[in-house]
């Protein structure tokens, strides 16, 4: 019998899973969700949502953290 230890998910991983669960409803109108996000959320929260989805798109396309930091913050070395 093999024993293993499960590593607890980070807060960020839990939030990502919750977002995935919410968007898994294919009956939702995504454009209406976008409209409501832009109208209902405070600007700071809306900006955080946009940064999160921009980062997700970047990593999905094969980007890495060092390249992401260079694009957004310039070369810090």
XYZ file of C-alpha atoms in Angstrom:
77
model
C 0.000 0.000 0.000
C 1.410 3.345 -1.032
C 0.877 6.283 1.242
C 0.850 9.798 -0.047
C 0.271 13.206 1.389
C -2.177 15.549 -0.294
C -0.914 19.097 -0.622
C -3.553 21.658 0.299
C -4.615 24.024 -2.461
C -3.554 27.641 -2.108
C -6.107 30.428 -1.783
C -5.364 31.431 -5.375
C -6.009 27.890 -6.598
C -9.331 27.755 -4.743
C -10.438 31.070 -6.257
C -9.433 29.877 -9.739
C -11.512 26.717 -9.265
C -14.514 28.765 -8.093
C -14.252 31.031 -11.138
C -14.046 27.948 -13.344
C -17.148 26.499 -11.701
C -19.073 29.733 -12.257
C -18.084 29.943 -15.922
C -18.848 26.274 -16.583
C -22.560 27.128 -16.971
C -22.856 27.305 -20.760
C -26.290 28.919 -20.548
C -24.767 32.161 -19.260
C -24.456 35.098 -21.666
C -20.788 36.085 -21.342
C -21.310 39.512 -22.902
C -23.998 40.292 -20.327
C -21.663 39.171 -17.561
C -18.990 41.508 -18.925
C -21.480 44.370 -19.086
C -22.572 43.768 -15.511
C -18.994 43.436 -14.280
C -18.190 46.835 -15.764
C -21.281 48.428 -14.202
C -21.530 46.762 -10.796
C -17.962 46.340 -9.576
C -15.868 49.204 -8.214
C -13.096 50.187 -10.640
C -10.339 48.733 -8.451
C -12.021 45.316 -8.371
C -12.805 45.455 -12.096
C -9.127 46.243 -12.810
C -8.073 43.258 -10.678
C -10.421 41.015 -12.672
C -8.928 42.290 -15.938
C -5.352 41.753 -14.702
C -6.252 38.214 -13.641
C -7.746 37.307 -17.018
C -4.881 38.974 -18.921
C -2.407 36.898 -16.898
C -4.428 33.731 -17.529
C -4.386 34.423 -21.276
C -0.631 35.078 -21.185
C 0.150 31.817 -19.370
C -2.270 29.796 -21.524
C -0.293 30.943 -24.570
C 2.910 29.563 -23.045
C 4.332 32.635 -21.328
C 6.483 32.435 -18.242
C 6.714 34.638 -15.152
C 10.056 36.248 -16.029
C 8.798 37.288 -19.468
C 5.529 38.553 -17.953
C 7.432 40.747 -15.489
C 9.671 42.151 -18.240
C 6.645 43.041 -20.382
C 4.793 44.754 -17.561
C 7.496 46.202 -15.350
C 10.559 46.487 -17.579
C 13.869 44.770 -17.030
C 14.566 44.988 -13.278
C 18.059 43.523 -13.401
